[in-house]
mmCIF file of C-alpha atoms in Angstrom:
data_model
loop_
_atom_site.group_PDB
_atom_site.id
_atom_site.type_symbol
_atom_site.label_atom_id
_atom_site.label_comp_id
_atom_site.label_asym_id
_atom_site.label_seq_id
_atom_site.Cartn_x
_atom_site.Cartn_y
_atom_site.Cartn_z
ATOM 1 C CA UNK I 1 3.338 15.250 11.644
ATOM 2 C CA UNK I 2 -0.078 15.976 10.088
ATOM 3 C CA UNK I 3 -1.899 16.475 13.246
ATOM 4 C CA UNK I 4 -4.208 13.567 13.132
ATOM 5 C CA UNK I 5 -1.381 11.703 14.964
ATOM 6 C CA UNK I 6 -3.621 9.067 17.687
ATOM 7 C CA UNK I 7 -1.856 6.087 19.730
ATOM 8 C CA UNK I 8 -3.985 3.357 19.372
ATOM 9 C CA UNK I 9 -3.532 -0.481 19.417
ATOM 10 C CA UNK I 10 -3.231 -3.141 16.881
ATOM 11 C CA UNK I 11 -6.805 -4.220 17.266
ATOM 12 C CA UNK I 12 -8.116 -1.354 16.166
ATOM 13 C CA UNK I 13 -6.858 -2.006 12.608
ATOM 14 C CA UNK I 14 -9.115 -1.654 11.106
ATOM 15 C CA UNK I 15 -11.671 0.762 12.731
ATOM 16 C CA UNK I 16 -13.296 3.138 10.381
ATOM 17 C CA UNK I 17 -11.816 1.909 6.817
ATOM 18 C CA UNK I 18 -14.865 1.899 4.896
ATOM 19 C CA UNK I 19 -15.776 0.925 1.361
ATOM 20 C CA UNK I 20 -17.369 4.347 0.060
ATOM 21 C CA UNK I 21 -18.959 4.516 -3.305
ATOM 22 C CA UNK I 22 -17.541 7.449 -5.150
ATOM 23 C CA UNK I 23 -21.272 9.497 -5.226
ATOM 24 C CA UNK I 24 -21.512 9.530 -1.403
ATOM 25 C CA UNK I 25 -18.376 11.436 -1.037
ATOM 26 C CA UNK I 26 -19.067 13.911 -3.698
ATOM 27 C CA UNK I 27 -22.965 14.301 -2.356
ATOM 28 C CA UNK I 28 -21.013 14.389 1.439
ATOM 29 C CA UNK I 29 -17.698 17.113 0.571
ATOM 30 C CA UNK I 30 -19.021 18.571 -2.455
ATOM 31 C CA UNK I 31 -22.852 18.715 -2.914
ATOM 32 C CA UNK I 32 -22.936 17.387 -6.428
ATOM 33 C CA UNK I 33 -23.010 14.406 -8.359
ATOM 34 C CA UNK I 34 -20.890 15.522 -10.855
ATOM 35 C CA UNK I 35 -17.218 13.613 -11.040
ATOM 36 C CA UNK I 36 -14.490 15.976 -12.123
ATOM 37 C CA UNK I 37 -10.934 17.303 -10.861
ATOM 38 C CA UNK I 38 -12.752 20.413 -9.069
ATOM 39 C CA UNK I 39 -14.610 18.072 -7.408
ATOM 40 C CA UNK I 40 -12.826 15.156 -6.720
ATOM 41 C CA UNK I 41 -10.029 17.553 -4.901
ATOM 42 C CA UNK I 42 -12.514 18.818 -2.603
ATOM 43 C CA UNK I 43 -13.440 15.666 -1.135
ATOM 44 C CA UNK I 44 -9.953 14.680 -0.719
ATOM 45 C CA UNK I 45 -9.910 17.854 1.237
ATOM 46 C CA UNK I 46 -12.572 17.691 3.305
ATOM 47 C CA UNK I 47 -11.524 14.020 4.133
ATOM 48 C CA UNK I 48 -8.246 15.176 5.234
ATOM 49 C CA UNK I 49 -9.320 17.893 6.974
ATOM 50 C CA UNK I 50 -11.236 14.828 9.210
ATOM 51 C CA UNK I 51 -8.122 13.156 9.549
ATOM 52 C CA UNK I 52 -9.047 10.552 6.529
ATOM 53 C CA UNK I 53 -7.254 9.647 3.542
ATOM 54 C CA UNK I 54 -8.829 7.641 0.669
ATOM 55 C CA UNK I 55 -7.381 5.235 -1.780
ATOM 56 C CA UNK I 56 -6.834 5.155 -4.977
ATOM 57 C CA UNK I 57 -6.909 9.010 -4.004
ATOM 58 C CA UNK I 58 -6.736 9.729 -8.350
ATOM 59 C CA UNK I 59 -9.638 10.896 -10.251
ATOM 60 C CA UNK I 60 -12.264 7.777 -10.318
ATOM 61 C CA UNK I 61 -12.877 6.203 -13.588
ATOM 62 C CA UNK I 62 -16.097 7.181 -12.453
ATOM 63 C CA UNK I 63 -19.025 8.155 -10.227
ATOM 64 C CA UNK I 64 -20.104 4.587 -9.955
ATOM 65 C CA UNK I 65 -16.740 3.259 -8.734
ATOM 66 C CA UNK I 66 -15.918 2.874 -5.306
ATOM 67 C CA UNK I 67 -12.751 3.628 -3.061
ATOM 68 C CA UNK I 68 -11.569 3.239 0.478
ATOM 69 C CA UNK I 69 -12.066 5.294 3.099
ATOM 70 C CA UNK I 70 -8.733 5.269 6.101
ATOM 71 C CA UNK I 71 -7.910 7.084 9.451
ATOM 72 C CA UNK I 72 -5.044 8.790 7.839
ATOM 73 C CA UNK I 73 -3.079 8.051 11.488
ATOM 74 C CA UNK I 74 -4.784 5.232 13.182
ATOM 75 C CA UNK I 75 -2.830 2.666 13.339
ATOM 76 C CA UNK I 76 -0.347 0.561 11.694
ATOM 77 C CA UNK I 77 -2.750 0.589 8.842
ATOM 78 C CA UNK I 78 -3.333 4.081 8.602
ATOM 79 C CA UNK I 79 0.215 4.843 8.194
ATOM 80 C CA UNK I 80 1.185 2.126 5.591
ATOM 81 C CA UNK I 81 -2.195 3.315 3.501
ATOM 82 C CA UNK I 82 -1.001 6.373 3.230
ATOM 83 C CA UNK I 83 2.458 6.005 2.530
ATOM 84 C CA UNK I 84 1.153 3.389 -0.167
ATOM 85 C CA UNK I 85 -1.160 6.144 -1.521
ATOM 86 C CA UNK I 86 1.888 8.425 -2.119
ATOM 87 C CA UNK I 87 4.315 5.598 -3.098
ATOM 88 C CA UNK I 88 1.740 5.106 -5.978
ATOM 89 C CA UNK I 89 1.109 8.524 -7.138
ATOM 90 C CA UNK I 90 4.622 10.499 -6.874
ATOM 91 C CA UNK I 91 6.782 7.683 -6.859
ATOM 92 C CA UNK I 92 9.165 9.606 -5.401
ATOM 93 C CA UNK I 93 12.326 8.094 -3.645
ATOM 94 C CA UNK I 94 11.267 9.625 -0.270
ATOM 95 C CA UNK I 95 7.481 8.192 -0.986
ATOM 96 C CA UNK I 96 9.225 5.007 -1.487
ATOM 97 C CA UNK I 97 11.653 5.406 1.629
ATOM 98 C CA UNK I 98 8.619 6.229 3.304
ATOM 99 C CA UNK I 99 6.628 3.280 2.701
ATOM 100 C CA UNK I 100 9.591 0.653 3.417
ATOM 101 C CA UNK I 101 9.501 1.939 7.343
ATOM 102 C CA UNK I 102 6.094 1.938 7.361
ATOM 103 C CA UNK I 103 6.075 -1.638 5.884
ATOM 104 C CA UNK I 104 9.283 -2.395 8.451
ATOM 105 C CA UNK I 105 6.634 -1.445 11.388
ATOM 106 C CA UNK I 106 3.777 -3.025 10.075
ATOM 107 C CA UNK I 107 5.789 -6.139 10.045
ATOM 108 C CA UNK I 108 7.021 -5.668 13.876
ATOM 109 C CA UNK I 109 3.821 -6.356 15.055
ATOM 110 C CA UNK I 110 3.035 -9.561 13.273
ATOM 111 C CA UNK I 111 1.701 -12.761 15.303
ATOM 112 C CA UNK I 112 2.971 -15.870 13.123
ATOM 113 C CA UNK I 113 6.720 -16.295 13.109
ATOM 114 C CA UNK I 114 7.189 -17.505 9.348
ATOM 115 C CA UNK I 115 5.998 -13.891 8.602
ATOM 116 C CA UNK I 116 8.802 -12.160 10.031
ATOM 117 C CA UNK I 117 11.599 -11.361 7.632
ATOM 118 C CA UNK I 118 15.220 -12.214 8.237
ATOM 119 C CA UNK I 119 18.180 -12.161 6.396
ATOM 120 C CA UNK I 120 19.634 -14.772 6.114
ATOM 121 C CA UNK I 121 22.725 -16.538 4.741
ATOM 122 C CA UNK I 122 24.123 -15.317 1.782
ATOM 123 C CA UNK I 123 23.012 -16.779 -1.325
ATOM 124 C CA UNK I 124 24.851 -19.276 -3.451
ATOM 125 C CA UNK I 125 26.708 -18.694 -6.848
ATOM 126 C CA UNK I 126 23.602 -20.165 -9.060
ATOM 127 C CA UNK I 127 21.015 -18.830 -6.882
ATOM 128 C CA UNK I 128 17.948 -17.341 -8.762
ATOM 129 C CA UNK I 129 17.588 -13.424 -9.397
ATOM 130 C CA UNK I 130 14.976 -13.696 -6.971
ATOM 131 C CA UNK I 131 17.092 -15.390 -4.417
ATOM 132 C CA UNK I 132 19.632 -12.492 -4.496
ATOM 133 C CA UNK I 133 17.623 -9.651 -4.810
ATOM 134 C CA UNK I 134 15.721 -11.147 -1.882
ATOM 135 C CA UNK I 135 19.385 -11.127 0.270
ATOM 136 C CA UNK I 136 19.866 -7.988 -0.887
ATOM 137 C CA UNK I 137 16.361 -6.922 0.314
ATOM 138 C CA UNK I 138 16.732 -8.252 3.518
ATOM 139 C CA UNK I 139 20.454 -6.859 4.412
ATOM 140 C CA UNK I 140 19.905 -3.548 3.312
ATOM 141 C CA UNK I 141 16.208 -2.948 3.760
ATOM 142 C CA UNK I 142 15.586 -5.586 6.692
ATOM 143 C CA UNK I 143 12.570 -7.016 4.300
ATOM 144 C CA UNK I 144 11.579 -3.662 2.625
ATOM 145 C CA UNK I 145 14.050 -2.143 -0.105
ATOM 146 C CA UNK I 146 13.367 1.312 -1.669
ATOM 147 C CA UNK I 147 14.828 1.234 -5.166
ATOM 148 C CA UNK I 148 14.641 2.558 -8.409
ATOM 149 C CA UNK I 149 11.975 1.062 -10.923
ATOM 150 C CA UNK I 150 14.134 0.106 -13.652
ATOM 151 C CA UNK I 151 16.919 -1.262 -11.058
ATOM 152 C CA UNK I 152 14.164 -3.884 -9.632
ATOM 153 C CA UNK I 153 13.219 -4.704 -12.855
ATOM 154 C CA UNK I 154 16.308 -5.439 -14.290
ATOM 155 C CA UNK I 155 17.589 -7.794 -10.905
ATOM 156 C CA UNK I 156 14.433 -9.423 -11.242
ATOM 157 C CA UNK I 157 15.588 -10.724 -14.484
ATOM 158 C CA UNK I 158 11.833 -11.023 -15.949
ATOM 159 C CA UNK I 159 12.592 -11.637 -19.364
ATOM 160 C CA UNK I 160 10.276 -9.389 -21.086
ATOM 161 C CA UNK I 161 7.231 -10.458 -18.654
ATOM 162 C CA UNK I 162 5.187 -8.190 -17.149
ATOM 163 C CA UNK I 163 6.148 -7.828 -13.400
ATOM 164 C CA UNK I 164 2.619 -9.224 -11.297
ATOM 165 C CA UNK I 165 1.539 -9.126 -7.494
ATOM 166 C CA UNK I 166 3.587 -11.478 -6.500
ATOM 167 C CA UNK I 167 7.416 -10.716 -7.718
ATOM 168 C CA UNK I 168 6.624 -8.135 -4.427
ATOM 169 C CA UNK I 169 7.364 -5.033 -5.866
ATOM 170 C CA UNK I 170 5.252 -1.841 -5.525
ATOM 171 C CA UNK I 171 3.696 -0.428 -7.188
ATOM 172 C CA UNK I 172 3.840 -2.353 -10.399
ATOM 173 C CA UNK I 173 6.554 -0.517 -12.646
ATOM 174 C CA UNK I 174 3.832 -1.681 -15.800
ATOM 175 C CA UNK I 175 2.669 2.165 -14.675
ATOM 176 C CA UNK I 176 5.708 3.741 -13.515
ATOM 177 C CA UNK I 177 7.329 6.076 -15.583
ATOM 178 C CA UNK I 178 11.349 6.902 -15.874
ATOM 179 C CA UNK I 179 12.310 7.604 -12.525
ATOM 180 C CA UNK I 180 9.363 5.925 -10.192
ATOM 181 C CA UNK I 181 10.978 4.406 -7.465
ATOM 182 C CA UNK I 182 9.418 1.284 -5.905
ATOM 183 C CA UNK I 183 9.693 -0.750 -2.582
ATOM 184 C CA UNK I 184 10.879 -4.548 -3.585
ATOM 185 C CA UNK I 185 9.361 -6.694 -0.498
ATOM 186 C CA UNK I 186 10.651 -10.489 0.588
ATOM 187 C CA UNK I 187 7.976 -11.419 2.347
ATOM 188 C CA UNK I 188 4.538 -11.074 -0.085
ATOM 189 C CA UNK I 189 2.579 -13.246 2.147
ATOM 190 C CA UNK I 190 3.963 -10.834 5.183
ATOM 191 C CA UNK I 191 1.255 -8.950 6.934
ATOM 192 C CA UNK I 192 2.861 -5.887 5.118
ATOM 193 C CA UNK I 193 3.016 -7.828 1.453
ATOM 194 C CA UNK I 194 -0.701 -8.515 1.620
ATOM 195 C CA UNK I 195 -1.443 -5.137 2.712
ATOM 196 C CA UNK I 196 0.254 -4.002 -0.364
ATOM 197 C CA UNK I 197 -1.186 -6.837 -2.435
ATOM 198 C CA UNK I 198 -4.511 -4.938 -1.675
ATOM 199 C CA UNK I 199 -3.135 -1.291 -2.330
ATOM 200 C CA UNK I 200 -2.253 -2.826 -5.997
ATOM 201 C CA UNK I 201 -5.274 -4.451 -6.516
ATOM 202 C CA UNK I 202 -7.419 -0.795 -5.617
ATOM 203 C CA UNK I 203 -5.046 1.293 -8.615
ATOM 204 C CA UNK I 204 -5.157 -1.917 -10.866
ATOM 205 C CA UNK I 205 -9.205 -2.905 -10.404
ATOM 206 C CA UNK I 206 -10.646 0.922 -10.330
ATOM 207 C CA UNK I 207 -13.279 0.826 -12.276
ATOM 208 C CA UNK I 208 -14.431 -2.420 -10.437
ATOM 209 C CA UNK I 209 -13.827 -4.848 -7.542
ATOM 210 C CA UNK I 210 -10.206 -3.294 -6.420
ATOM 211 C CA UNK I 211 -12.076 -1.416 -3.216
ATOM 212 C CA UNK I 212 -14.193 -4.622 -2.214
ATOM 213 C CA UNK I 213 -10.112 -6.466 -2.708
ATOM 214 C CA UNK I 214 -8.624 -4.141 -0.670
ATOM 215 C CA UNK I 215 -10.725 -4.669 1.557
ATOM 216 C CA UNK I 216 -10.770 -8.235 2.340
ATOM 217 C CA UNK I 217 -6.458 -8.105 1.971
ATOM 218 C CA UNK I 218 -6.916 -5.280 5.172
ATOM 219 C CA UNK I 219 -8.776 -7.947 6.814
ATOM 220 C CA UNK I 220 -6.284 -11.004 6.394
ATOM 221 C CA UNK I 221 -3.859 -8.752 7.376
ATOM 222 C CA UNK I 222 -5.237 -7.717 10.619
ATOM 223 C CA UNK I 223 -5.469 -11.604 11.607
ATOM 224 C CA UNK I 224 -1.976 -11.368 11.716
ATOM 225 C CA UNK I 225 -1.003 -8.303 14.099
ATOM 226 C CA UNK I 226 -0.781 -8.321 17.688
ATOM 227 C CA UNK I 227 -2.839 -7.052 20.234
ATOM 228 C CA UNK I 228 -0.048 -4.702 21.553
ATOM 229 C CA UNK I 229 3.064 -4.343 19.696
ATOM 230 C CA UNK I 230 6.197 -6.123 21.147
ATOM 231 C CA UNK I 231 8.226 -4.107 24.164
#
C-alpha cells in the first residue's frame, strides 16, 4: 500500500495523465533548470509525495524531452503504469510478477470480447514457437507470463532478430541485462498489450515522440474498458 490508494471507476482512466515537458517539473519540484541526478530525484519525489508517478522515471536524455505524468493509484491505469515503470527499471522477478496481475486486471475490465484472453486448446505438434509459448502463456499466466529474459527469448525462437513491440514481451530484452525478467503477453492488441505497447515506446523514443506515443496508446486503451468493472 503506498497510501495514495483511491477507488475510482474505469472512466476515469485517464484523469490527470499529462504530457509534462521535462523543464516544468524541474522549475515546479526543484527550482532550476538544470537536468542532473540531484535534480531529477527530487522531482520524482515531490511527485510521489502527490501521489504521482512519472514515466520513463530515468534520468531524461534531456531538459527538452518530455515524460508522462500518472496518478500513481487511480485506476486501472495507474497501477499497470507503475508496475510497468518498475518492470522496466529493476527487472526484477517480483517487478515482473507484479506487472502480469496488474496486466491480468487491466484486462478484466475490457469491453470487446476478442480482447479477452483464453487458453485454449493445446497446441499441435508443428505449431509455431509462438503458438506454444502463447499456450503456455495463457495456462500458466491466464494471458500474462512473468519469465526470465533469456527463457522468452529463446521459446520465441527469433533467430538472431531483434525481439520488437509486437512478439509481446516487456520490456524489450534488446536492454535487459543477465537476469531481467520480463512479462510475455498473448494478447498485444489487448487493452493491457497496447498499454504496454505505449510504456515501450516512452523508454525506446526518450529523447523524442515516446511521451506524445504513450499517450495516444493510454487513449486507445481506455476505449476499451468498462464503465464499472464486471461483478
Amino acid at each position: 500500500m503506498t497510501g495514495c490508494e483511491v477507488g475510482v471507476e474505469a472512466e476515469e482512466a485517464l484523469r490527470d495523465i499529462q504530457r509534462r515537458s521535462v523543464v516544468s517539473l524541474l522549475r515546479d519540484a526543484a527550482h532550476t533548470d538544470v537536468l542532473d541526478e540531484a535534480a531529477w530525484n527530487q522531482v520524482r519525489q515531490d511527485l510521489r509525495d502527490r501521489c504521482f508517478g512519472v514515466l520513463p522515471g530515468v534520468l531524461p536524455p534531456s531538459r527538452d524531452a518530455f515524460v508522462v505524468v500518472f496518478p500513481l493509484a487511480r485506476g486501472e491505469f495507474g497501477r499497470i503504469l507503475e508496475a510497468a515503470r518498475q518492470a522496466a527499471e529493476t527487472g526484477t522477478q517480483q517487478a515482473a510478477e507484479e506487472l502480469a496481475q496488474a496486466a491480468r486486471s487491466l484486462g478484466a475490465l475490457t469491453t470487446v470480447p476478442r480482447q479477452r484472453l483464453y487458453r485454449g486448446a493445446p497446441p499441435s505438434p508443428d505449431a509455431s514457437p509462438r503458438a506454444r509459448l502463447d499456450h503456455r502463456v495463457g495456462v500458466e499466466g491466464d494471458g500474462y507470463l512473468a519469465m526470465p529474459a533469456a527463457e522468452a527469448l529463446s521459446e520465441l525462437e527469433l533467430r538472431g532478430r531483434e525481439p520488437r513491440p509486437r512478439d509481446g514481451v516487456f520490456p524489450l530484452p534488446s536492454y535487459a541485462a543477465s537476469g531481467f525478467w520480463v512479462v510475455v503477453r498473448r494478447g498485444v492488441h489487448s487493452a493491457p498489450g497496447i498499454v504496454l505497447t505505449g510504456v515501450q515506446a516512452a523508454y525506446s523514443h526518450r529523447e523524442r515522440f515516446g511521451a506524445e506515443q504513450l499517450i495516444s496508446y493510454l487513449g486507445t486503451a481506455a476505449a476499451a474498458l468498462r464503465l464499472t468493472p464486471s461483478p
